Coordinates of C-alpha atoms in Angstrom, one line a residue:
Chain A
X1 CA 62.6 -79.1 112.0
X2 CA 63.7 -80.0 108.2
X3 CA 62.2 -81.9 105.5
X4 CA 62.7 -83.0 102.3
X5 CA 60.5 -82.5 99.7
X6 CA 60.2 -83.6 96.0
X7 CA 57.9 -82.8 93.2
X8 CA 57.6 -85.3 90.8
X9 CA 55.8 -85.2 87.4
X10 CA 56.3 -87.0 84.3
X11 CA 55.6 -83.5 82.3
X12 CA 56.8 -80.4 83.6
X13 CA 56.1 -80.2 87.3
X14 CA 54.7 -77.1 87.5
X15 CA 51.0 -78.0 88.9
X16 CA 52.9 -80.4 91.1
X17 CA 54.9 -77.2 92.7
X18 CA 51.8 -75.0 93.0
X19 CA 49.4 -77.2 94.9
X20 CA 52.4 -78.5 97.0
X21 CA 53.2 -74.7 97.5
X22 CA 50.2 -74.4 98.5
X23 CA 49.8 -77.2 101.3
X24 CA 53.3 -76.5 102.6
X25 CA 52.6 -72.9 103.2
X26 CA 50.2 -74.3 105.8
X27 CA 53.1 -75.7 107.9
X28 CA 56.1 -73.1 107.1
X29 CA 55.9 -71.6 110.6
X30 CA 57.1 -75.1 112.2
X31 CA 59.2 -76.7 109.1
X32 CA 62.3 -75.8 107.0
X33 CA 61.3 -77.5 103.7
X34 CA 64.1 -78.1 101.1
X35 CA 62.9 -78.5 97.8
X36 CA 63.2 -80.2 94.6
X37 CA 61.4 -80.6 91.4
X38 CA 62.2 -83.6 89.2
X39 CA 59.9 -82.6 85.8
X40 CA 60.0 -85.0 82.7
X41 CA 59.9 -88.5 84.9
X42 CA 58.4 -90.5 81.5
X43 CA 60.8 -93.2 81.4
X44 CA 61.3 -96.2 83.9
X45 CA 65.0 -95.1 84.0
X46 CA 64.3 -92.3 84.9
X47 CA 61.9 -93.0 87.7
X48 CA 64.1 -95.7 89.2
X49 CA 67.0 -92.3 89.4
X50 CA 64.4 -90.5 90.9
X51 CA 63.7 -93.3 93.3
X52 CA 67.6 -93.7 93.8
X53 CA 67.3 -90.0 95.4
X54 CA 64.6 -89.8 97.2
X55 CA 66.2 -92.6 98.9
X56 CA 69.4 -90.9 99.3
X57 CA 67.5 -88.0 101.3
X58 CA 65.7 -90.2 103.1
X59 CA 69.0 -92.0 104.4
X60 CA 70.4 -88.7 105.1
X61 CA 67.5 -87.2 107.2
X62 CA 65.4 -88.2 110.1
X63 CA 62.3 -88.1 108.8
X64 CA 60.6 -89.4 105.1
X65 CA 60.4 -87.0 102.4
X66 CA 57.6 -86.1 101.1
X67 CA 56.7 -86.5 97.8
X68 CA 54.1 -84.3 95.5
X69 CA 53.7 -85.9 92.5
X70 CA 51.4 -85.4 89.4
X71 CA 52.7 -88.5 87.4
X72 CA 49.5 -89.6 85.1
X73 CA 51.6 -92.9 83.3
X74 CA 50.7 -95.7 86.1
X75 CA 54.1 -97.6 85.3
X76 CA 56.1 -94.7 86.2
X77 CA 53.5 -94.2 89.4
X78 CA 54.0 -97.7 90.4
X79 CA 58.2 -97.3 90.2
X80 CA 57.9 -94.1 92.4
X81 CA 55.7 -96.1 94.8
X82 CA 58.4 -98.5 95.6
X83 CA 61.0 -95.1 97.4
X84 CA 61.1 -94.2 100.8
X85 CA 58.9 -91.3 100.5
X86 CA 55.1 -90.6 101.4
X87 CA 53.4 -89.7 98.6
X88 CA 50.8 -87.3 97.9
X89 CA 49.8 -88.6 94.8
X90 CA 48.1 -85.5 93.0
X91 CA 46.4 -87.2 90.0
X92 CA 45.3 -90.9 90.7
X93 CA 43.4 -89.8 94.1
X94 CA 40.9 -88.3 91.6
X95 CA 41.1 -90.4 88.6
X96 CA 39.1 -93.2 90.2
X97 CA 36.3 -90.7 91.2
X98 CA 36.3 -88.9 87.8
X99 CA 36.1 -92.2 86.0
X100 CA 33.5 -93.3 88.2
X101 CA 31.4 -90.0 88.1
X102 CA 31.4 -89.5 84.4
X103 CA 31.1 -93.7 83.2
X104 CA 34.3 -93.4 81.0
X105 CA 37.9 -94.4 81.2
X106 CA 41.0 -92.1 81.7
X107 CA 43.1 -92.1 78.6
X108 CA 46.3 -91.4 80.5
X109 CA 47.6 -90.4 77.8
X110 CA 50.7 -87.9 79.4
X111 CA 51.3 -84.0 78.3
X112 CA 47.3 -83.1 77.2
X113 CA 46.9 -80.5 79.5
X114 CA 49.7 -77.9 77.8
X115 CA 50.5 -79.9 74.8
X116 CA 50.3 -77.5 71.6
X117 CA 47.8 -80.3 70.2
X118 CA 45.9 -77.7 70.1
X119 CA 47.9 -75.1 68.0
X120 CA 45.1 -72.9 68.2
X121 CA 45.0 -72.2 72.2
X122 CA 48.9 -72.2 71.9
X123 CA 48.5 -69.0 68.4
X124 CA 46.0 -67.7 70.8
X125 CA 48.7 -67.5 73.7
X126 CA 51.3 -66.1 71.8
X127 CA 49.4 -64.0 70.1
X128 CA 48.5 -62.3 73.3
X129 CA 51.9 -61.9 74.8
X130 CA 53.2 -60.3 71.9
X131 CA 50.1 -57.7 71.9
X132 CA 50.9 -57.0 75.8
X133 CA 54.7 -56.3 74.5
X134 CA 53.6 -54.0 71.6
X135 CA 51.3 -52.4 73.4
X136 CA 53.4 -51.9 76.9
X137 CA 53.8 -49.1 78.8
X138 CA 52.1 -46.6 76.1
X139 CA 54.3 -47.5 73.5
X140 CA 51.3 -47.9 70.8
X141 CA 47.5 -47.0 71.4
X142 CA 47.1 -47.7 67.5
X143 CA 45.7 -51.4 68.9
X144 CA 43.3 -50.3 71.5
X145 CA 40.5 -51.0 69.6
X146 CA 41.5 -55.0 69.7
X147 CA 42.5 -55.1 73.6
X148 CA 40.6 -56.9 76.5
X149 CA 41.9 -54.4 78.6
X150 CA 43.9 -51.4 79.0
X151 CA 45.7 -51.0 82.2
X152 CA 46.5 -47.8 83.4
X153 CA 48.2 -46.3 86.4
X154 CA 51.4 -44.7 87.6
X155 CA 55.4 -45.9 86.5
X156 CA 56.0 -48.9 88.2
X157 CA 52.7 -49.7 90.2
X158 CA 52.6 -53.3 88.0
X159 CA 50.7 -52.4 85.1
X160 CA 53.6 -54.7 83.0
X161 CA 53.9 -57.9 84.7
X162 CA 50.4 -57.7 85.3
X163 CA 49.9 -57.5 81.6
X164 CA 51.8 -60.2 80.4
X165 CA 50.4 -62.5 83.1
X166 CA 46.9 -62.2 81.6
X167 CA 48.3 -62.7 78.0
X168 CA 50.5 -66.1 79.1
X169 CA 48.1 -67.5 81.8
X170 CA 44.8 -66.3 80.0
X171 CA 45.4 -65.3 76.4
X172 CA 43.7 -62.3 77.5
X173 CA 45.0 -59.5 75.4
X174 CA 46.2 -56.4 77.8
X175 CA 47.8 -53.2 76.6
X176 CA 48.8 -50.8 79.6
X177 CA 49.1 -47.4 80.0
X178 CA 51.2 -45.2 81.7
X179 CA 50.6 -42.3 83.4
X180 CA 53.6 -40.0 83.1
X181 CA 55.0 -36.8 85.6
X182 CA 53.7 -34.3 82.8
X183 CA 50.6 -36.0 82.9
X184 CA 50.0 -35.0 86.2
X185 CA 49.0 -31.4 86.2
X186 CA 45.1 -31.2 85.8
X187 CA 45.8 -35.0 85.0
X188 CA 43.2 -36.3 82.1
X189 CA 43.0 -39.2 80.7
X190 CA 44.7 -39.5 77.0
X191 CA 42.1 -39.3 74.2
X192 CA 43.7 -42.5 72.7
X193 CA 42.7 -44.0 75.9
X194 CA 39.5 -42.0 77.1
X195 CA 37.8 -43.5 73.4
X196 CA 38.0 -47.2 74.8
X197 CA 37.1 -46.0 78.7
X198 CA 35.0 -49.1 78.6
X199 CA 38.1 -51.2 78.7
X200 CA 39.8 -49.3 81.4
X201 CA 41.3 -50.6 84.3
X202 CA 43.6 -48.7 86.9
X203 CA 46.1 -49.9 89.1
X204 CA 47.2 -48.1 92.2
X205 CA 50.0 -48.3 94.6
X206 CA 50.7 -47.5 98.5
X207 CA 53.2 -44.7 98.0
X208 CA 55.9 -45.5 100.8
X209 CA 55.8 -49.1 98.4
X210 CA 56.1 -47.3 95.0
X211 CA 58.7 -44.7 96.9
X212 CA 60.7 -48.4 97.6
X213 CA 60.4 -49.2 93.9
X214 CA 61.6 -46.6 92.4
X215 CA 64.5 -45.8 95.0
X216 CA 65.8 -49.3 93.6
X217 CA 65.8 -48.2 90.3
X218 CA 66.7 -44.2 89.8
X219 CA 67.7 -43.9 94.0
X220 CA 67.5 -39.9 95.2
X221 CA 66.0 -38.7 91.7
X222 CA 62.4 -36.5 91.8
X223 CA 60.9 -39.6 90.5
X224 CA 61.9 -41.7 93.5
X225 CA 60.8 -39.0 96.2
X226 CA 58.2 -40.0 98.3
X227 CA 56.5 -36.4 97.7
X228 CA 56.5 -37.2 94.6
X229 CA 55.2 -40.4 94.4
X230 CA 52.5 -39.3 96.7
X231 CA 51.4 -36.6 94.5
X232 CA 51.1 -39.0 92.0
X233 CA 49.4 -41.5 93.5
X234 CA 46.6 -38.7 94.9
X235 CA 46.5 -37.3 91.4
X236 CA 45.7 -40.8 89.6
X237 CA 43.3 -41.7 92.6
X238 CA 41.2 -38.8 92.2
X239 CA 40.9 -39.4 88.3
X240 CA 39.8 -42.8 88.5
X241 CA 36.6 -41.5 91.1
X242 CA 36.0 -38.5 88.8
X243 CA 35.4 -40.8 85.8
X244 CA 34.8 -43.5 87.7
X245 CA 37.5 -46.0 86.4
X246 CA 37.4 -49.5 88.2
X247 CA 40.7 -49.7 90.2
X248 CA 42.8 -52.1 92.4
X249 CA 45.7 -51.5 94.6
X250 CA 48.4 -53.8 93.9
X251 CA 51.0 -53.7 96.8
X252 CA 50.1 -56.6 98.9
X253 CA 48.6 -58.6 96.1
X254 CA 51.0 -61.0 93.5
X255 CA 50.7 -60.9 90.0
X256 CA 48.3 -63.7 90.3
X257 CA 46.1 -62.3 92.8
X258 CA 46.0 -58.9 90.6
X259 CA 45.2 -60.7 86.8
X260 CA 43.0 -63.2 88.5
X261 CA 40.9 -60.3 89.9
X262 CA 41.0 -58.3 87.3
X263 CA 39.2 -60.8 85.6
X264 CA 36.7 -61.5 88.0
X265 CA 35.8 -58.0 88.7
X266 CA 35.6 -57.2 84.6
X267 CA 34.0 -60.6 83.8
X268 CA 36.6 -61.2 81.1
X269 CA 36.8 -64.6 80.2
X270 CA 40.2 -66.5 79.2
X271 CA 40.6 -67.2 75.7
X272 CA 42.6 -70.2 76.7
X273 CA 42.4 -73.1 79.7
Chain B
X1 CA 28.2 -86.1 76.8
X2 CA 28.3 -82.6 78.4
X3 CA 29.5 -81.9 81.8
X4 CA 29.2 -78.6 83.8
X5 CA 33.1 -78.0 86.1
X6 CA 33.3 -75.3 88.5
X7 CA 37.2 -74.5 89.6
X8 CA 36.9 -73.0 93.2
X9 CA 38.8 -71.0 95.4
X10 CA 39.4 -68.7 98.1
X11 CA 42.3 -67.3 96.6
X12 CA 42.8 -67.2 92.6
X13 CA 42.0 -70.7 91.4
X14 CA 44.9 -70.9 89.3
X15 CA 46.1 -74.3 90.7
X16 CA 43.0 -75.7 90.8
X17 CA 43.1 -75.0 87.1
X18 CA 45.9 -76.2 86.7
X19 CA 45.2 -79.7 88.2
X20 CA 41.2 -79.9 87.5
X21 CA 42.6 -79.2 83.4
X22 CA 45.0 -81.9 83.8
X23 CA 42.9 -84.2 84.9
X24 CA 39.8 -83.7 82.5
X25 CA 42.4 -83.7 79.6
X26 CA 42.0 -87.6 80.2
X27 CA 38.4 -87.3 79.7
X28 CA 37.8 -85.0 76.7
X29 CA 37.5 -87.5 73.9
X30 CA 34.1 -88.7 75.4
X31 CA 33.1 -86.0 77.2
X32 CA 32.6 -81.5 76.6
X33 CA 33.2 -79.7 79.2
X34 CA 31.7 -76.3 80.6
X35 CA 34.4 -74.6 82.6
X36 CA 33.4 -71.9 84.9
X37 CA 36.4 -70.7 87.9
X38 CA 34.8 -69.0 90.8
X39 CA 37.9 -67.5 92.2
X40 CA 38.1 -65.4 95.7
X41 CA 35.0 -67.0 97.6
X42 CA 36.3 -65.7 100.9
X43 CA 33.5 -65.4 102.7
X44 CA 30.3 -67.4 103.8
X45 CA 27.9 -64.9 101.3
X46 CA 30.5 -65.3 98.4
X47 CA 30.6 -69.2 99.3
X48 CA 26.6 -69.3 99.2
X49 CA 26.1 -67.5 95.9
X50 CA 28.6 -70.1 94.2
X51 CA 26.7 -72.8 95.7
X52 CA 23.5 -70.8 93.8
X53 CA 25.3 -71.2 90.2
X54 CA 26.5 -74.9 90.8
X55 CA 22.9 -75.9 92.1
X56 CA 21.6 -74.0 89.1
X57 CA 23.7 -75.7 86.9
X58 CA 22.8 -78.8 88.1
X59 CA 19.2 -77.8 87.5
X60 CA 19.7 -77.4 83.7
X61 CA 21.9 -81.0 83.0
X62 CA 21.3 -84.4 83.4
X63 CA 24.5 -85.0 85.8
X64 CA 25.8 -83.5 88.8
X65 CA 28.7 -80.6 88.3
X66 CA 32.3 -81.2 88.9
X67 CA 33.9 -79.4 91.4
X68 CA 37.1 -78.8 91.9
X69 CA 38.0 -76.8 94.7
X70 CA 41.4 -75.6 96.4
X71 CA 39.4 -74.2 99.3
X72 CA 41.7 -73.2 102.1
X73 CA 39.2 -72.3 105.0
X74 CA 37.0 -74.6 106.4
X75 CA 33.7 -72.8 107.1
X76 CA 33.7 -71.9 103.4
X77 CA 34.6 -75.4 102.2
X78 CA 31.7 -76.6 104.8
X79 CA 29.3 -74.3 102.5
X80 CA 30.0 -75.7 99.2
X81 CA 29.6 -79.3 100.5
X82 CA 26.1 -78.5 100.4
X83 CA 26.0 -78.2 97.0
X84 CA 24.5 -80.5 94.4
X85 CA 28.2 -80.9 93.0
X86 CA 30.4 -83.8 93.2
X87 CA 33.6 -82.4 94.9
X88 CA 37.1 -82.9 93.7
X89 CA 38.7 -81.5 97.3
X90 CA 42.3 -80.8 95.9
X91 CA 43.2 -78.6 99.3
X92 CA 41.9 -80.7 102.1
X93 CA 42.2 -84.4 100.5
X94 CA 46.0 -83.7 101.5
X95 CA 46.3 -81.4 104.6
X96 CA 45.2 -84.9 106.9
X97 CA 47.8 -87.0 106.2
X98 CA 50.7 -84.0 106.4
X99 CA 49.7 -83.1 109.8
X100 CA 49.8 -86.8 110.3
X101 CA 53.1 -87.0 108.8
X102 CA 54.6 -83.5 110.1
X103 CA 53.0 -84.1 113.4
X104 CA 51.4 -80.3 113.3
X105 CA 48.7 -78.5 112.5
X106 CA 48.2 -76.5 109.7
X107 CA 47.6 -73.2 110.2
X108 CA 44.7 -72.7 107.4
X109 CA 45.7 -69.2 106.8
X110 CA 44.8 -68.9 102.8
X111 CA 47.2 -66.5 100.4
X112 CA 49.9 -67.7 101.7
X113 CA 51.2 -69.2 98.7
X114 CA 51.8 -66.1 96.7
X115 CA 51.5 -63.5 98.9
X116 CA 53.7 -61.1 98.7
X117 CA 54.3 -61.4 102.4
X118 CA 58.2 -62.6 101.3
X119 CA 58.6 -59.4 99.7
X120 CA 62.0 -60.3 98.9
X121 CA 60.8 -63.1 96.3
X122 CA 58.1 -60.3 94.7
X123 CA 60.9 -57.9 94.0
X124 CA 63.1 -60.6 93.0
X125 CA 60.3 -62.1 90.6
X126 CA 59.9 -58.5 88.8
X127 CA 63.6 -58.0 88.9
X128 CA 63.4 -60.8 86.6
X129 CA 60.7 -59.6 84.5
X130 CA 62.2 -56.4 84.5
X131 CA 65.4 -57.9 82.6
X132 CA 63.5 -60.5 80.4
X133 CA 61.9 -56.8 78.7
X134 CA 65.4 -55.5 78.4
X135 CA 67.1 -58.2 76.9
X136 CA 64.9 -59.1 74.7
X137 CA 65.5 -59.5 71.2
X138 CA 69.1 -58.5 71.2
X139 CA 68.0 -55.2 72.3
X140 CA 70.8 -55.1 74.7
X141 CA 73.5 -57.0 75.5
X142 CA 75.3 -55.4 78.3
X143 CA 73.2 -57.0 81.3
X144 CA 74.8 -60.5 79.9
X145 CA 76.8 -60.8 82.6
X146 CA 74.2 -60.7 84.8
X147 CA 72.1 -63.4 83.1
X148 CA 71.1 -66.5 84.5
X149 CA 70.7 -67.9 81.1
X150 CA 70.8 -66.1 77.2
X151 CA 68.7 -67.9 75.0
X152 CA 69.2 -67.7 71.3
X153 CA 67.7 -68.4 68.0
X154 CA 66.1 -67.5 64.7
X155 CA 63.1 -64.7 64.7
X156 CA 59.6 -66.4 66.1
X157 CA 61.1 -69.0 67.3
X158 CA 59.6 -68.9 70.8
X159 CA 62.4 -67.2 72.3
X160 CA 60.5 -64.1 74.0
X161 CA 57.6 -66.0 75.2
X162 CA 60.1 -68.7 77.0
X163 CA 62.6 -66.0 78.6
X164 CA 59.4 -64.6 79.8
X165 CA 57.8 -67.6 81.1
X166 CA 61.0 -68.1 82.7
X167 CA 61.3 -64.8 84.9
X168 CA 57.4 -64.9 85.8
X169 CA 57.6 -68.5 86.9
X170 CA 60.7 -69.0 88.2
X171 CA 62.6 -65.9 88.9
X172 CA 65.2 -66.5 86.0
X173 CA 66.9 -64.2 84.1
X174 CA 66.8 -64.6 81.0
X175 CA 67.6 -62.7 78.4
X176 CA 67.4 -63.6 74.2
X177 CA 69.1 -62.8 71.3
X178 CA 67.7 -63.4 67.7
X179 CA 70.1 -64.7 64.7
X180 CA 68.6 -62.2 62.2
X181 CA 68.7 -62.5 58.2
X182 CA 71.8 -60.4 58.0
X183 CA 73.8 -62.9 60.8
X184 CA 72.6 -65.9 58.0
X185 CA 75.9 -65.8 55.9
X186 CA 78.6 -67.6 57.5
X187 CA 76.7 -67.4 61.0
X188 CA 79.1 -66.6 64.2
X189 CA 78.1 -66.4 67.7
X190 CA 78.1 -62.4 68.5
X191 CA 81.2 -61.9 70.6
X192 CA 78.7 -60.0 73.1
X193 CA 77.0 -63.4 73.0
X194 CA 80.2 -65.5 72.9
X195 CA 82.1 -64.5 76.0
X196 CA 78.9 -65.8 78.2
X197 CA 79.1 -69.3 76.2
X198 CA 78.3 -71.4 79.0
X199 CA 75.1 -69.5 79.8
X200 CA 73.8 -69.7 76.1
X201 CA 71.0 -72.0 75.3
X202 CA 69.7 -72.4 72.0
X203 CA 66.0 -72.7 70.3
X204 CA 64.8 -74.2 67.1
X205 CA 61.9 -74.8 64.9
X206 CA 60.6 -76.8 62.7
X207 CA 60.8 -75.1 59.3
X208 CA 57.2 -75.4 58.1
X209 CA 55.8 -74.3 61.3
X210 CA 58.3 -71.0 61.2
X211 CA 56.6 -70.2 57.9
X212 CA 53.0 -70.3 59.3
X213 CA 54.0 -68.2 62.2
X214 CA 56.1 -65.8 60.1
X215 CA 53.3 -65.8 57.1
X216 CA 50.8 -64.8 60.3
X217 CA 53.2 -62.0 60.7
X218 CA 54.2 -60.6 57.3
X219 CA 52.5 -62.8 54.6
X220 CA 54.1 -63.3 51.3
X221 CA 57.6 -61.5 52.5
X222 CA 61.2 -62.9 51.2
X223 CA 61.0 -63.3 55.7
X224 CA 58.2 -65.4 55.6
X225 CA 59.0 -67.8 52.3
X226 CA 59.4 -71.2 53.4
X227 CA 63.0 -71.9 51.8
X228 CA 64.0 -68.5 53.4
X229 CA 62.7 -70.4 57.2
X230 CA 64.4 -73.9 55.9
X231 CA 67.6 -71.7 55.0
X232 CA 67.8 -70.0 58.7
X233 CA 67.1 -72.9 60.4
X234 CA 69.5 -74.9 58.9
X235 CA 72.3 -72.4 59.4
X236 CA 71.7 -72.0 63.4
X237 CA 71.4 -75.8 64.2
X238 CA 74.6 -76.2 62.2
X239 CA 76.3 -73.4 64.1
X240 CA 74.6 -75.3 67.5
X241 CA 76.8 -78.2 66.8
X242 CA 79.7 -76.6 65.7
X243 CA 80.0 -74.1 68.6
X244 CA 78.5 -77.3 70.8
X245 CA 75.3 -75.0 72.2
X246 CA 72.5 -76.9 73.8
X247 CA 69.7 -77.1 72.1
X248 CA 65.7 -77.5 72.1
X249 CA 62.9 -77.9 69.1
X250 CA 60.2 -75.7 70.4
X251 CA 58.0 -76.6 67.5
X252 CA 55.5 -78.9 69.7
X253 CA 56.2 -77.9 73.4
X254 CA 54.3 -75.6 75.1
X255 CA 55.5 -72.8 77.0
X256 CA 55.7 -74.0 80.3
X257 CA 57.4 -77.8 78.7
X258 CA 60.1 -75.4 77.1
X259 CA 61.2 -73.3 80.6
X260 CA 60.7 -76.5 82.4
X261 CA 63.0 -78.5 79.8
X262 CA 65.6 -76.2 79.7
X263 CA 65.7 -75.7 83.6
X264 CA 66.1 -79.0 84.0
X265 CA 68.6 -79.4 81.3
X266 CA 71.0 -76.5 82.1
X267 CA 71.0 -78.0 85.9
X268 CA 69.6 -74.1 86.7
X269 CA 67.7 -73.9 90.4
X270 CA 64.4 -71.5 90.0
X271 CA 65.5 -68.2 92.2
X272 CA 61.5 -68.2 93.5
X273 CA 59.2 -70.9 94.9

């Protein structure tokens, strides 16, 4: 079974296509969805070409499409409203509680929620990226003393991506750490680390997964072997129980799973909503 | 007017986030809010302690807390019903009608959304990471080819944090190139950048806000000087025109309003759902 499926916002789409991620995951064992996002529906024009398509799948399928939409201006709702489609209309199903709950009017006033209104949040964010990219994989410990959190583990268990999720969802400031093959003889952690232990965080890796990893990227070298990368991942293992560094295994968790426990199990607190 | 919000989730509570921030954005002239996400309540003991903290909440205001909750399995969602929150039920609201609509069940099976059960979309997401680090800044050019997109632009201009965004979000690749002082004089496209053409995409800035940014970076430097920013940005948006590059004015989009723009502008289909 097939069916269409558009995600409509009149800012970027984006929350539209996680929450509709979310609900479709729920019925991908029984449906072939095929997907679009139209982002940056803020004119009438524009709706009424958005309409124009929907329609067009609609006339080429069996079935209505579904529609996802997070569209806060109620002219361009109503427009939408008028296509072929069943909506799932992600904002006005709450607006009407919300305004009824807290005695006060919706602005709708479109683009709040990531505008750079507030150029402080947005310094904030930036700020933090470019702290996880000076401070990647070892390449500086000189700014330790002004991280959230220092991630540390083995080469390529996730430490980066991990990193510079927290610093553009969070404006959490992560440095990470790597632990290298000379390291791993009577493996300690680095004094430029071990000063900040407070702030440590370790990352580990199933090592047939990290063997996968690194096959893709240097294939039949040392550093690929699985001997080698379960040495690695024993030796690392064993130093985060000796000094009793909090760790997490990454290798059936995304890169949102991983930041978004990392901060619940530190108790960091984004420095940006 | 203060108002306590719990985001809640079984899995990360990024979407509900995402929405629950979009939809109090309409609210925050008249009211403050107290944000608190309570991600990963998984299980009937998590689920009561987070009914504790709302009810306690509740206890210390003179209005009921918002809730808004992307709660995937039902005997937990059953549990926070019982709280003294009002619930803003982003998950199950929808999942009625699309059974209705699908004609099948969902299968309430939570992490679905971005677990790394499609391993092939994990690897492919920090694939795109992966090149985003090493193409940025110009730091190499000979992955070009292999670019999905090459953005371009003046130093701080938001190029790293987009090309980023890009990869993380959408499985892009995207790598950037700056146009540095020494390019200024009778600016050219880089023929490492010109034979891609048709993949470049370029940034700008307003000048004043390139001078905050830059002054943040290395106050009082000939870099930094406002007719110095004025000068640079003049130069690339000429060369934009005269080479005909695409181009965007990051100066008051966010992050996500920049990737999202120049997706939908360049016509290029995200790699990753």
């Amino acid at each position: 079974m097939e069916r269409n499926v558009f995600f409509i916002s009149d800012r970027t789409g984006i929350t539209a296509e996680m929450l509709g991620q979310s609900l479709l995951s729920q019925f991908e064992d029984n449906v072939r969805f095929n997907q679009k996002t139209l982002p940056f529906i803020d004119t009438p024009e524009k709706a009424h070409d958005a309409v124009a398509r929907i329609n067009a799948a609609a006339e080429n399928a069996d079935n209505r499409p579904l529609i996802f939409e997070t569209v806060v201006r109620p002219e361009i709702r109503a427009i939408i409203a008028e296509s072929k489609g069943i909506i799932m209309d992600f904002f006005h199903t709450f607006i009407g509680p919300l305004e009824t709950e807290l005695g006060a009017h919706s602005s709708f006033s479109v683009g709040k929620a990531h505008s750079t209104r507030n150029i402080h949040a947005y310094d904030t964010r930036i700020a933090a990226v470019n702290f996880a990219l000076n401070n990647d994989d070892g390449a500086s410990t000189r700014q330790y003393q002004d991280a959230d959190i220092i991630l540390v583990g083995v080469s390529r268990c996730g430490k980066t991506p991990t990193s510079l999720y927290m610093a553009m969802q969070f404006g959490i400031r992560a440095a990470n750490y790597p632990f290298t093959e000379d390291d791993m003889e009577r493996l300690q952690m680095p004094a430029a680390v071990k000063q900040f232990k407070k702030k440590v965080y370790g990352l580990t890796i199933d090592p047939m997964r990290l063997h996968q990893i690194r096959t893709e990227r240097r294939a039949n070298s040392r550093y690929a072997s699985l001997p080698q990368c379960m040495f690695e991942v024993r030796e690392v293992e064993s130093l985060y129980r000796r000094e009793q560094i909090p760790f997490l295994n990454t290798t059936s968790r995304s890169i949102e799973e991983l930041a978004a426990t990392i901060m619940a199990e530190t108790g960091l607190e984004r420095h940006i909503f």
